[in-house]
Each structure stands twice: as structure tokens, then as C-alpha cells.
Short mmCIF file of C-alpha atoms in Angstrom, two decimals:
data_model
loop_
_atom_site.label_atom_id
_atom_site.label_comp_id
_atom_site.label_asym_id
_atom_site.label_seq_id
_atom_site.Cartn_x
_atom_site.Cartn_y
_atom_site.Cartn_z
CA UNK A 188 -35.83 -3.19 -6.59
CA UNK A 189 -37.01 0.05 -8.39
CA UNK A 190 -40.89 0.82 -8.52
CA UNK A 191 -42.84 -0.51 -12.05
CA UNK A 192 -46.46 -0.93 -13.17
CA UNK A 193 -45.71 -4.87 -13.67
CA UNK A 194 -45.66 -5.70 -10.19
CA UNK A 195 -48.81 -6.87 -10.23
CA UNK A 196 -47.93 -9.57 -12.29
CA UNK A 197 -45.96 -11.34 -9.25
CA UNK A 198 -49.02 -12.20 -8.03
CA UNK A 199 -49.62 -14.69 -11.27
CA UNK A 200 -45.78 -15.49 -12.28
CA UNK A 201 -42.61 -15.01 -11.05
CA UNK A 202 -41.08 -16.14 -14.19
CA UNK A 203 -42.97 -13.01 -16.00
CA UNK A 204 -42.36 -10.62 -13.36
CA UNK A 205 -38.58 -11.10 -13.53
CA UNK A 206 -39.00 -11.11 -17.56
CA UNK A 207 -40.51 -7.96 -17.58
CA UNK A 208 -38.36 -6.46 -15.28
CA UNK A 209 -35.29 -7.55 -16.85
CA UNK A 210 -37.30 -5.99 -20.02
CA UNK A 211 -37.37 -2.64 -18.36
CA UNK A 212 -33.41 -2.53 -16.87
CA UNK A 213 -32.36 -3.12 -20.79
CA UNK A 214 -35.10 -0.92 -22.57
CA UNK A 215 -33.29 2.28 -22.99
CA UNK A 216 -29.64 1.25 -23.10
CA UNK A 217 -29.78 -2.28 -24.79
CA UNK A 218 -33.05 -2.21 -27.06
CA UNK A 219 -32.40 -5.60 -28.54
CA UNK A 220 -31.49 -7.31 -25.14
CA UNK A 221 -34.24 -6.03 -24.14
CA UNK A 222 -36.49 -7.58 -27.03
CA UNK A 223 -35.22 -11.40 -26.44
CA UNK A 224 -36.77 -10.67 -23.07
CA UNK A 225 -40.05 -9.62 -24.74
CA UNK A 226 -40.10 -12.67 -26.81
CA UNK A 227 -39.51 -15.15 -24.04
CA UNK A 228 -42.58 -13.90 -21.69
CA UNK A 229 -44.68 -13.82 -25.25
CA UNK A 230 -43.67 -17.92 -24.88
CA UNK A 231 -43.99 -17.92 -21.91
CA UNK A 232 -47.93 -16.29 -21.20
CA UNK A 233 -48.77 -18.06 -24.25
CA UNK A 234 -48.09 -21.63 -22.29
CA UNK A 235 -50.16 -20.14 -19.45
CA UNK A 236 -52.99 -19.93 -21.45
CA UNK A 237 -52.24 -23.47 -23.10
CA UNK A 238 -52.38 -24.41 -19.63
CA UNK A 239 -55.16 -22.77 -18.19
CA UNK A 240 -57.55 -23.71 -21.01
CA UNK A 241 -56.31 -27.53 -20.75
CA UNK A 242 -54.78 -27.39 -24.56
CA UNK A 243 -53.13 -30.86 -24.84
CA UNK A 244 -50.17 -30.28 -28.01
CA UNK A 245 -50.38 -33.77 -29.76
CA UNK A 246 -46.99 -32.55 -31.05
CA UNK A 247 -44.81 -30.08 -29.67
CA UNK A 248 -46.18 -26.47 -31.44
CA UNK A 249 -43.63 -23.25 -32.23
CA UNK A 250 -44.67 -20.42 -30.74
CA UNK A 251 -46.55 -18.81 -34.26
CA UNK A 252 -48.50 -22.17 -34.00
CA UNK A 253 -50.01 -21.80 -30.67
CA UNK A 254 -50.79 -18.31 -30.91
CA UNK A 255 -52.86 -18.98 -34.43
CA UNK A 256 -54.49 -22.20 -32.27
CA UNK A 257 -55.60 -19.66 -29.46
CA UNK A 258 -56.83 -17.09 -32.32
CA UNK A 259 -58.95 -20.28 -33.86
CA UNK A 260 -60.62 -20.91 -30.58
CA UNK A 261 -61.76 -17.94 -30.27
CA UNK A 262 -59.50 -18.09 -26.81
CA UNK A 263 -57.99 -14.46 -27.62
CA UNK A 264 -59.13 -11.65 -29.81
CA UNK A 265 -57.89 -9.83 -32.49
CA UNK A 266 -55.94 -6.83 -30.66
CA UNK A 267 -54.14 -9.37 -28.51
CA UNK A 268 -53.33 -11.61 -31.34
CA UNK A 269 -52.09 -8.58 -33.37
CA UNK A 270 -49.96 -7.54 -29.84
CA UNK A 271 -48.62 -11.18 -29.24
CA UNK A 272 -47.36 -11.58 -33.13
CA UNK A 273 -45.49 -8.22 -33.08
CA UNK A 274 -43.53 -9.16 -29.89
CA UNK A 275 -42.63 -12.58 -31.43
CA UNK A 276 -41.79 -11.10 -34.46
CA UNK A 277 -39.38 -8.06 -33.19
CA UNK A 278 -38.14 -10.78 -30.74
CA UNK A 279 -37.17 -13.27 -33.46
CA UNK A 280 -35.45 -10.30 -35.06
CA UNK A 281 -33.64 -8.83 -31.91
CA UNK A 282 -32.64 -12.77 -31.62
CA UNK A 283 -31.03 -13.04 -35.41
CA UNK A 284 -30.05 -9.83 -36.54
CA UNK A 285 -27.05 -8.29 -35.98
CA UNK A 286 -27.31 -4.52 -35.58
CA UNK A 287 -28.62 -3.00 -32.70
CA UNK A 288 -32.90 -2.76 -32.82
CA UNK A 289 -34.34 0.39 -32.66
CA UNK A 290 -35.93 2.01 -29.57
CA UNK A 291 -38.68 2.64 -30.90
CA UNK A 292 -39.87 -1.50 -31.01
CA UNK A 293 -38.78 -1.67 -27.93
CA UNK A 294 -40.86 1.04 -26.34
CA UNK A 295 -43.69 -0.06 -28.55
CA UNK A 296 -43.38 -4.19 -26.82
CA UNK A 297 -43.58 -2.15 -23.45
CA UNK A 298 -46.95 -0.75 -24.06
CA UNK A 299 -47.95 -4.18 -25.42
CA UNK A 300 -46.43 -6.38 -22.91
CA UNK A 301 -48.26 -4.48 -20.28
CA UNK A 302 -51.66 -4.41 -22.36
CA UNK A 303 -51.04 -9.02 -22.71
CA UNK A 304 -50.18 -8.96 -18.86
CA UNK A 305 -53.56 -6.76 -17.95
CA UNK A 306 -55.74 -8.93 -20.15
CA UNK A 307 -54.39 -12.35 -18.62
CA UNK A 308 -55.34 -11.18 -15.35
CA UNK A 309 -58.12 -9.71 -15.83
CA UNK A 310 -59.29 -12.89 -17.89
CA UNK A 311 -57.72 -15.25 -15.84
CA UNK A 312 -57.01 -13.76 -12.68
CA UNK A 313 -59.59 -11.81 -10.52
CA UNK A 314 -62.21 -10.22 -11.12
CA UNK A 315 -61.55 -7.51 -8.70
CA UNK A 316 -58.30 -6.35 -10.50
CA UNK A 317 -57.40 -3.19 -11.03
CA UNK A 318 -54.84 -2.66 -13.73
CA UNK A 319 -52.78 0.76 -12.91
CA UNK A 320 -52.40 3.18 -15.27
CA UNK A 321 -49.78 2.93 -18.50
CA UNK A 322 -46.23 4.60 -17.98
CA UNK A 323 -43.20 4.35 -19.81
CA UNK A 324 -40.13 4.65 -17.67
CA UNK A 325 -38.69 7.76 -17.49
CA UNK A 326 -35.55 8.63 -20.34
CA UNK A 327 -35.03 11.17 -22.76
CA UNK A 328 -36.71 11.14 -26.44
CA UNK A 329 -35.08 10.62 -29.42
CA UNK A 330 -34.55 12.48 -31.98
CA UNK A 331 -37.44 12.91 -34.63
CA UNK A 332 -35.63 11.86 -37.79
CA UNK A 333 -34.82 8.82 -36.00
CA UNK A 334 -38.66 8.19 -34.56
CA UNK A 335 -39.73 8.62 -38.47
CA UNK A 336 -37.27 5.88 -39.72
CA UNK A 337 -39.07 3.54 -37.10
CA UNK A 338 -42.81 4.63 -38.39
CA UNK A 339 -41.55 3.15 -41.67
CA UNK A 340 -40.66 -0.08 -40.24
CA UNK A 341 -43.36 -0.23 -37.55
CA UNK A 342 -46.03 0.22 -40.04
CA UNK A 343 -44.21 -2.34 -42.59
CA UNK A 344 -44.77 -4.85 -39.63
CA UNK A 345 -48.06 -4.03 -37.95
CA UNK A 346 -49.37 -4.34 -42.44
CA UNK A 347 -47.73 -7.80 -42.33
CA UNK A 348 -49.66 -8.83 -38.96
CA UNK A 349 -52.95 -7.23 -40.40
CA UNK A 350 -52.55 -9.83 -43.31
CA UNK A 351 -51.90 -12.91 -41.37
CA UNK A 352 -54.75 -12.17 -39.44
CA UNK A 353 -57.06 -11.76 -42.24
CA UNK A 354 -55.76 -15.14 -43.65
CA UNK A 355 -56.46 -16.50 -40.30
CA UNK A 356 -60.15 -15.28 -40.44
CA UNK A 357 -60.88 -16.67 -43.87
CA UNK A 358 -59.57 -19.47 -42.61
CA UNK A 359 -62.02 -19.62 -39.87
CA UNK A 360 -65.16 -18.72 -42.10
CA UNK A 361 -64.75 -20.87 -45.10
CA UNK A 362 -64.18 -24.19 -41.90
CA UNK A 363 -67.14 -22.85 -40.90
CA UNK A 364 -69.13 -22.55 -44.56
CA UNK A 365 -67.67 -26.05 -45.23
CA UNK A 366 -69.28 -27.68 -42.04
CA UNK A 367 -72.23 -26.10 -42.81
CA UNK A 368 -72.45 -27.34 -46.59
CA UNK A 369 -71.92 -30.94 -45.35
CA UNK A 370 -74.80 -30.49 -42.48
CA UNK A 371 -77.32 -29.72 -45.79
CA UNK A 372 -76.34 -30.99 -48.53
CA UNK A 373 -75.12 -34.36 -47.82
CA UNK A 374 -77.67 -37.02 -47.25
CA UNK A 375 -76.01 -38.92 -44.13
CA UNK A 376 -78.32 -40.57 -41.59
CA UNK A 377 -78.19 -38.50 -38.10
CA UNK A 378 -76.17 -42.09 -36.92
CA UNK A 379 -73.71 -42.31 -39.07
CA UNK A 380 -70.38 -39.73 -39.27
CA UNK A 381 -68.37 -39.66 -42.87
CA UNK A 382 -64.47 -38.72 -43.53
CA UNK A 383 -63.41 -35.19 -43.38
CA UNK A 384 -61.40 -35.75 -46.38
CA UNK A 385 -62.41 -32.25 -48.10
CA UNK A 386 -61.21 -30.09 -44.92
CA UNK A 387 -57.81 -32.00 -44.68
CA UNK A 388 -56.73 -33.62 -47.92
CA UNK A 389 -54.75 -30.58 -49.12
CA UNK A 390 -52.41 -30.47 -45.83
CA UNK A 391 -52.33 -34.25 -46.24
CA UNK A 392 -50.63 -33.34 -50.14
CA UNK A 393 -48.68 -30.26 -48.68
CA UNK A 394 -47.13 -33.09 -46.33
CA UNK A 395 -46.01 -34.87 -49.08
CA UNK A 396 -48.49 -37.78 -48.57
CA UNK A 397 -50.93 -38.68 -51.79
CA UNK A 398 -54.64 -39.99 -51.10
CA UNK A 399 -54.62 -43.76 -52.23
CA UNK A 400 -58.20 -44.78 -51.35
CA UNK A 401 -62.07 -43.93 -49.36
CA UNK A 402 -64.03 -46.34 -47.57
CA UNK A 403 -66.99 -45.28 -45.66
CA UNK A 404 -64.93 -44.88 -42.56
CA UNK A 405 -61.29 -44.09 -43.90
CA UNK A 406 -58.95 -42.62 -46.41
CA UNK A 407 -55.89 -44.13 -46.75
CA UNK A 408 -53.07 -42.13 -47.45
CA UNK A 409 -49.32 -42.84 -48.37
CA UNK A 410 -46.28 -40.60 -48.00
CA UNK A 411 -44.50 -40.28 -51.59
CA UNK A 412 -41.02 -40.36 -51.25
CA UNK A 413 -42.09 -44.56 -50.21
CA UNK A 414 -42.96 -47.58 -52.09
CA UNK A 415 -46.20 -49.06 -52.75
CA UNK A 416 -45.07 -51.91 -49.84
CA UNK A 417 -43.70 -50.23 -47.22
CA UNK A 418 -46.36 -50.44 -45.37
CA UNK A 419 -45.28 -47.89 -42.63
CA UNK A 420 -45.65 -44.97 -44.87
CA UNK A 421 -49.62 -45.46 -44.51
CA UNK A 422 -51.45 -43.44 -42.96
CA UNK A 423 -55.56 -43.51 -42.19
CA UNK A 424 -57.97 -40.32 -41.78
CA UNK A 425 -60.80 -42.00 -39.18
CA UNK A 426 -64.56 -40.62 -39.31
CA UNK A 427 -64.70 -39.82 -35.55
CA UNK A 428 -65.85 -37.12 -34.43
CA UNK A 429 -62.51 -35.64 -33.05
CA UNK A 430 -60.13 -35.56 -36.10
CA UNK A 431 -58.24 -38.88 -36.09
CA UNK A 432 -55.30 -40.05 -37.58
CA UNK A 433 -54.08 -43.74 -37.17
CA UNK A 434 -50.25 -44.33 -37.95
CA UNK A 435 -48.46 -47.67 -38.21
CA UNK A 436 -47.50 -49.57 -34.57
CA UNK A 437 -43.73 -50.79 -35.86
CA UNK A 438 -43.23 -47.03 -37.17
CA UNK A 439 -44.40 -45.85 -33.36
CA UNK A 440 -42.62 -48.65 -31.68
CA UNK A 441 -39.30 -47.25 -33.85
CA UNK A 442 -39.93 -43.29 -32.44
CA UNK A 443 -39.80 -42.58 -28.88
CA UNK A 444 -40.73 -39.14 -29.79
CA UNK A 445 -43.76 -40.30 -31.83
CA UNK A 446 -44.67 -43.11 -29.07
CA UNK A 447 -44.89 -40.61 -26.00
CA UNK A 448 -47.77 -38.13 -28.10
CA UNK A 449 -49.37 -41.28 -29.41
CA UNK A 450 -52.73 -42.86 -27.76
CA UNK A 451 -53.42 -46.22 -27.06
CA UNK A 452 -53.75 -49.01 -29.71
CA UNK A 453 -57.12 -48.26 -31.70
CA UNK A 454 -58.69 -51.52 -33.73
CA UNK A 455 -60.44 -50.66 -37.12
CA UNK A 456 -61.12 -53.13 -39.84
CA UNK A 457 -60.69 -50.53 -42.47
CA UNK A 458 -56.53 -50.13 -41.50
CA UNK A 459 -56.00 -52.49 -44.12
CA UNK A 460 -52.03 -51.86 -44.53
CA UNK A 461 -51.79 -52.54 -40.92
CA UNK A 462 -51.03 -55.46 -38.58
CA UNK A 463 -53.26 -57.48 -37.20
CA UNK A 464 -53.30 -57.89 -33.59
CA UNK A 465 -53.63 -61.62 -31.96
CA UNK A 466 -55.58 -62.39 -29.14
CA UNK A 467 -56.04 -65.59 -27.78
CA UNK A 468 -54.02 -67.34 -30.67
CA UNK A 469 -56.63 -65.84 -33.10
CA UNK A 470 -56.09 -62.94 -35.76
CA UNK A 471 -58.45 -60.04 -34.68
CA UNK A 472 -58.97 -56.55 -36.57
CA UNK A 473 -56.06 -54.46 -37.89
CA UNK A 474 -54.79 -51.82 -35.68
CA UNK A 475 -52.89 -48.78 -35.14
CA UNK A 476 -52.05 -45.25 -32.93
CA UNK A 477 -54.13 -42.74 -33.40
CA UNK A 478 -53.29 -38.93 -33.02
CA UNK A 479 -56.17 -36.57 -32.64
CA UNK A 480 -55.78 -33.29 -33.79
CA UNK A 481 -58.01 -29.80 -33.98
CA UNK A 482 -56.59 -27.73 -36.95
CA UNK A 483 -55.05 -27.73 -40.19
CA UNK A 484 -51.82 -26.87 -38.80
CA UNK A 485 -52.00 -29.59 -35.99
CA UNK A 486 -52.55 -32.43 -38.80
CA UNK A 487 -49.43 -30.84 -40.92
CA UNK A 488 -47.31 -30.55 -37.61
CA UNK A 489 -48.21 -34.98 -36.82
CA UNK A 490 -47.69 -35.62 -40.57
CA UNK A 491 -43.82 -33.70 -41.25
CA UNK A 492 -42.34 -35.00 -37.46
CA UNK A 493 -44.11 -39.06 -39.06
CA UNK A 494 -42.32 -37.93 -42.87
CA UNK A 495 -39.19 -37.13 -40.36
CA UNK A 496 -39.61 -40.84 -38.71
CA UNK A 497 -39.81 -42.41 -41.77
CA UNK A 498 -36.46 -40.84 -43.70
CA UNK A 499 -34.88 -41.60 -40.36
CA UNK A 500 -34.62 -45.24 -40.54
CA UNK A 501 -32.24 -44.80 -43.36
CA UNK A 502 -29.78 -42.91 -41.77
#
């Protein structure tokens, strides 16, 4: 096997040692071969980190979806966001497009594959690590006009990235300024917790579900495309502390896929459109399954695959 500055990543991952590689045998002559390689170790480092920093997915996440999770937990910084989203996006694009991708993203995704693989191990690997100095492997240059038709489109993509991770950011401070609003302004005794219905009700609407009712300790939401008394399109938004959702036990029992990321039965008095479970031949409090989620995007991701559950019994 030829000599190349990834080999110490066998030390970590076989799987992204023979990725990058197999990145570097199809860089020069088969750029966008060579880019669904790039993608796949993006996936694939991405689920080491998932799995090094004990990330449960209540639902199974794309790929732009973890990354932005990671990015929210302050688990990676900007510049390896920024390097992660331009190798997913030039991958999905090698994947779906059909004339040949330029060299120029190609060489580009080398640089930054070997920048993602230096920070991993340095991160999560030792602390005695050395990373070896940057080289592109050895093949002629291409022509100029060619190089400038790239810039165009390199730049086009790195402004798009810059964007979505200024979105991301604003994101992050206005979750913040909203936490920090409810910690002073609202009168709540240091026992008691209240609904996050402010943070979450708009992803609740842009899942198609419409806020029926608040209680102390719930909102109550049904999906719209349902009737008033089908009670499986409820669902409740809990006041614990780790952001809860409660969905309907028939409506699990009905979705294997739903069933294996939901939690054990929770009772709660205020799951009023729910069963009631029976215990020793006497009616006890309503219950459900909750699904605990940490972002935005989580909640929206529980709420379309549940929309998805519900058309399905039709069909």
C-alpha cells in the first residue's frame, strides 16, 4: 500500500482509514468517486463522536441533523462545522449529479478531511499525538481558467455554509435569551418547573399539530389532518426538566419503529385523551410513552415519523 499522511488514522478506525484511502486512489482521475468517499467518512466520524459523547438519537437523525446537534452542544466549533457541511454537501452532489465534479472540491475535501481526522484525534485520541504535516498527493495542476470556474462555485458554497451557521448561532443565543427571560421574569417558586411551550410551540405548528390546551403541567396538542376524537393524534408537552413528549400507547403499540425509541410507560393525570391504566381491578392515572428530546429539530424529527404513524393506519 502506497505511503499517505492518513495512516495515522488506523490507529482510531479502520473503516476511515480505508475511506480515506480509497479517497486518495480516486482523487485525481475520478473526482466525484472520490467525493461519495468523502461523504461517507463525514457519516461516518460524525457517529464516532455521537458515540464517544454518549448522544442517544430518540429518532434516527440525517447526517445535516447531527452535525447542527454537535454544533448546539458546543461539541465542535465553528471551522469544523463549516469543514464537515462542505464535505456533506459536495458529497450529496458528487452522489446526484450527473457530470463529472470538479477537481478542485475534491482537492479542497482532502485538506479538510485531513484537518476533521487531526482534530478527532487530537480531541479524542491522545494527547501525545503528533499530526504530520499537510500534503496533497503528487499530480499535475490544472489549468487556471479551469481553477477560476471552481473559485466561483467554491465561494458560492463556503457563502451558503457561512449562513447556516449564522442561523445556527442565533439560534443558540435567542434559546439562551429565552431561558434567561423565564429565570427573571416569571414568578415560579424555586419547586415548581412550568411548560416550555414558548421554545417549542412553533415546531409543534410546523409539524402540523395545533395547541388545544395548558394546564400547569401540560399542553395538549393535536395533529390537524385528525378529528377532534381520535384520540391517538394527541400529543402532551410534560414540564420536566428534560424536554418530554408523551404520545398515545395504542399508536406505539401499532409502530414497531416508534415502540423501539419509546421509554417506558409514564403516568400523568394531566394526559387526559389517554387511557387509563388498571391495576389491581382499579382505574389508576392516564398514561402514555414519553420521548425526550434536546433541540428544536429533535422534537420536529419525533413529531413528522408520529404524523407518518398516524396517516399509516389508513393505508
Amino acid at each position: 500500500m502506497k505511503s499517505s499522511i492518513f495512516k495515522f488514522l488506523g490507529d482510531y478506525s479502520s473503516t476511515l482509514k480505508e475511506l480515506v484511502l480509497r479517497f486518495e486512489d480516486l482523487l485525481w482521475d475520478q473526482p466525484q468517486a472520490a467525493m461519495m468517499n468523502a461523504r461517507l467518512f463525514g457519516e461516518t466520524l460524525v457517529n464516532m463522536i455521537f458515540e464517544q459523547e454518549n448522544m442517544n438519537e430518540v429518532y434516527p437523525l440525517k447526517q445535516w441533523e447531527k452535525t447542527n446537534r454537535l454544533y448546539n452542544h458546543d461539541i465542535i466549533p465553528d471551522d469544523i462545522y463549516k469543514k464537515f457541511e462542505y464535505i456533506r454537501k459536495n458529497g450529496n452532489t458528487a452522489v446526484h449529479q450527473p457530470t463529472e465534479m470538479d477537481i478542485e472540491v475534491a482537492k479542497q475535501a482532502h485538506q479538510f478531511i485531513f484537518d476533521l481526522g487531526v482534530w478527532y484525534v487530537e480531541v479524542y485520541g491522545s494527547y501525545k499525538f503528533n499530526a504530520p504535516d499537510y500534503e496533497l498527493p503528487a499530480k499535475q495542476i490544472q489549468e487556471p481558467h479551469f481553477i477560476q470556474e471552481w473559485m466561483k462555485e467554491h465561494q458560492k458554497k463556503i457563502a451558503e455554509i457561512e449562513k447556516q451557521l449564522e442561523e445556527l448561532k442565533q439560534e443558540k443565543q435567542q434559546n439562551t435569551v429565552k431561558e434567561v427571560k423565564k429565570i427573571n421574569t416569571q414568578k415560579v417558586p424555586k419547586h415548581e418547573r412550568i411548560v416550555p411551550l414558548d421554545q417549542y410551540k412553533e415546531t409543534f405548528k410546523k409539524a402540523n399539530f395545533d395547541l388545544k390546551k395548558t394546564t400547569k403541567k401540560t399542553a395538549e396538542f393535536k395533529h390537524m389532518e385528525f378529528g377532534e376524537k381520535d384520540d391517538e393524534a394527541y400529543v402532551y408537552l410534560l414540564d420536566n426538566v428534560t424536554p418530554t413528549i408523551v404520545v398515545h400507547p395504542t399508536l406505539i403499540a401499532k409502530a414497531p419503529q416508534l415502540e423501539e425509541m419509546a421509554s417506558e410507560p409514564l403516568k400523568h393525570t394531566g394526559l387526559t385523551k389517554f387511557p387509563r391504566k388498571i391495576e389491581d381491578n382499579t382505574k389508576k392515572s392516564n398514561y402514555g410513552h414519553p420521548f425526550t428530546f434536546q433541540t428544536n429539530g429533535e422534537l420536529e424529527a419525533i413529531l413528522i415519523r408520529i404524523g407518518e404513524v398516524l396517516n399509516s393506519r389508513y393505508h
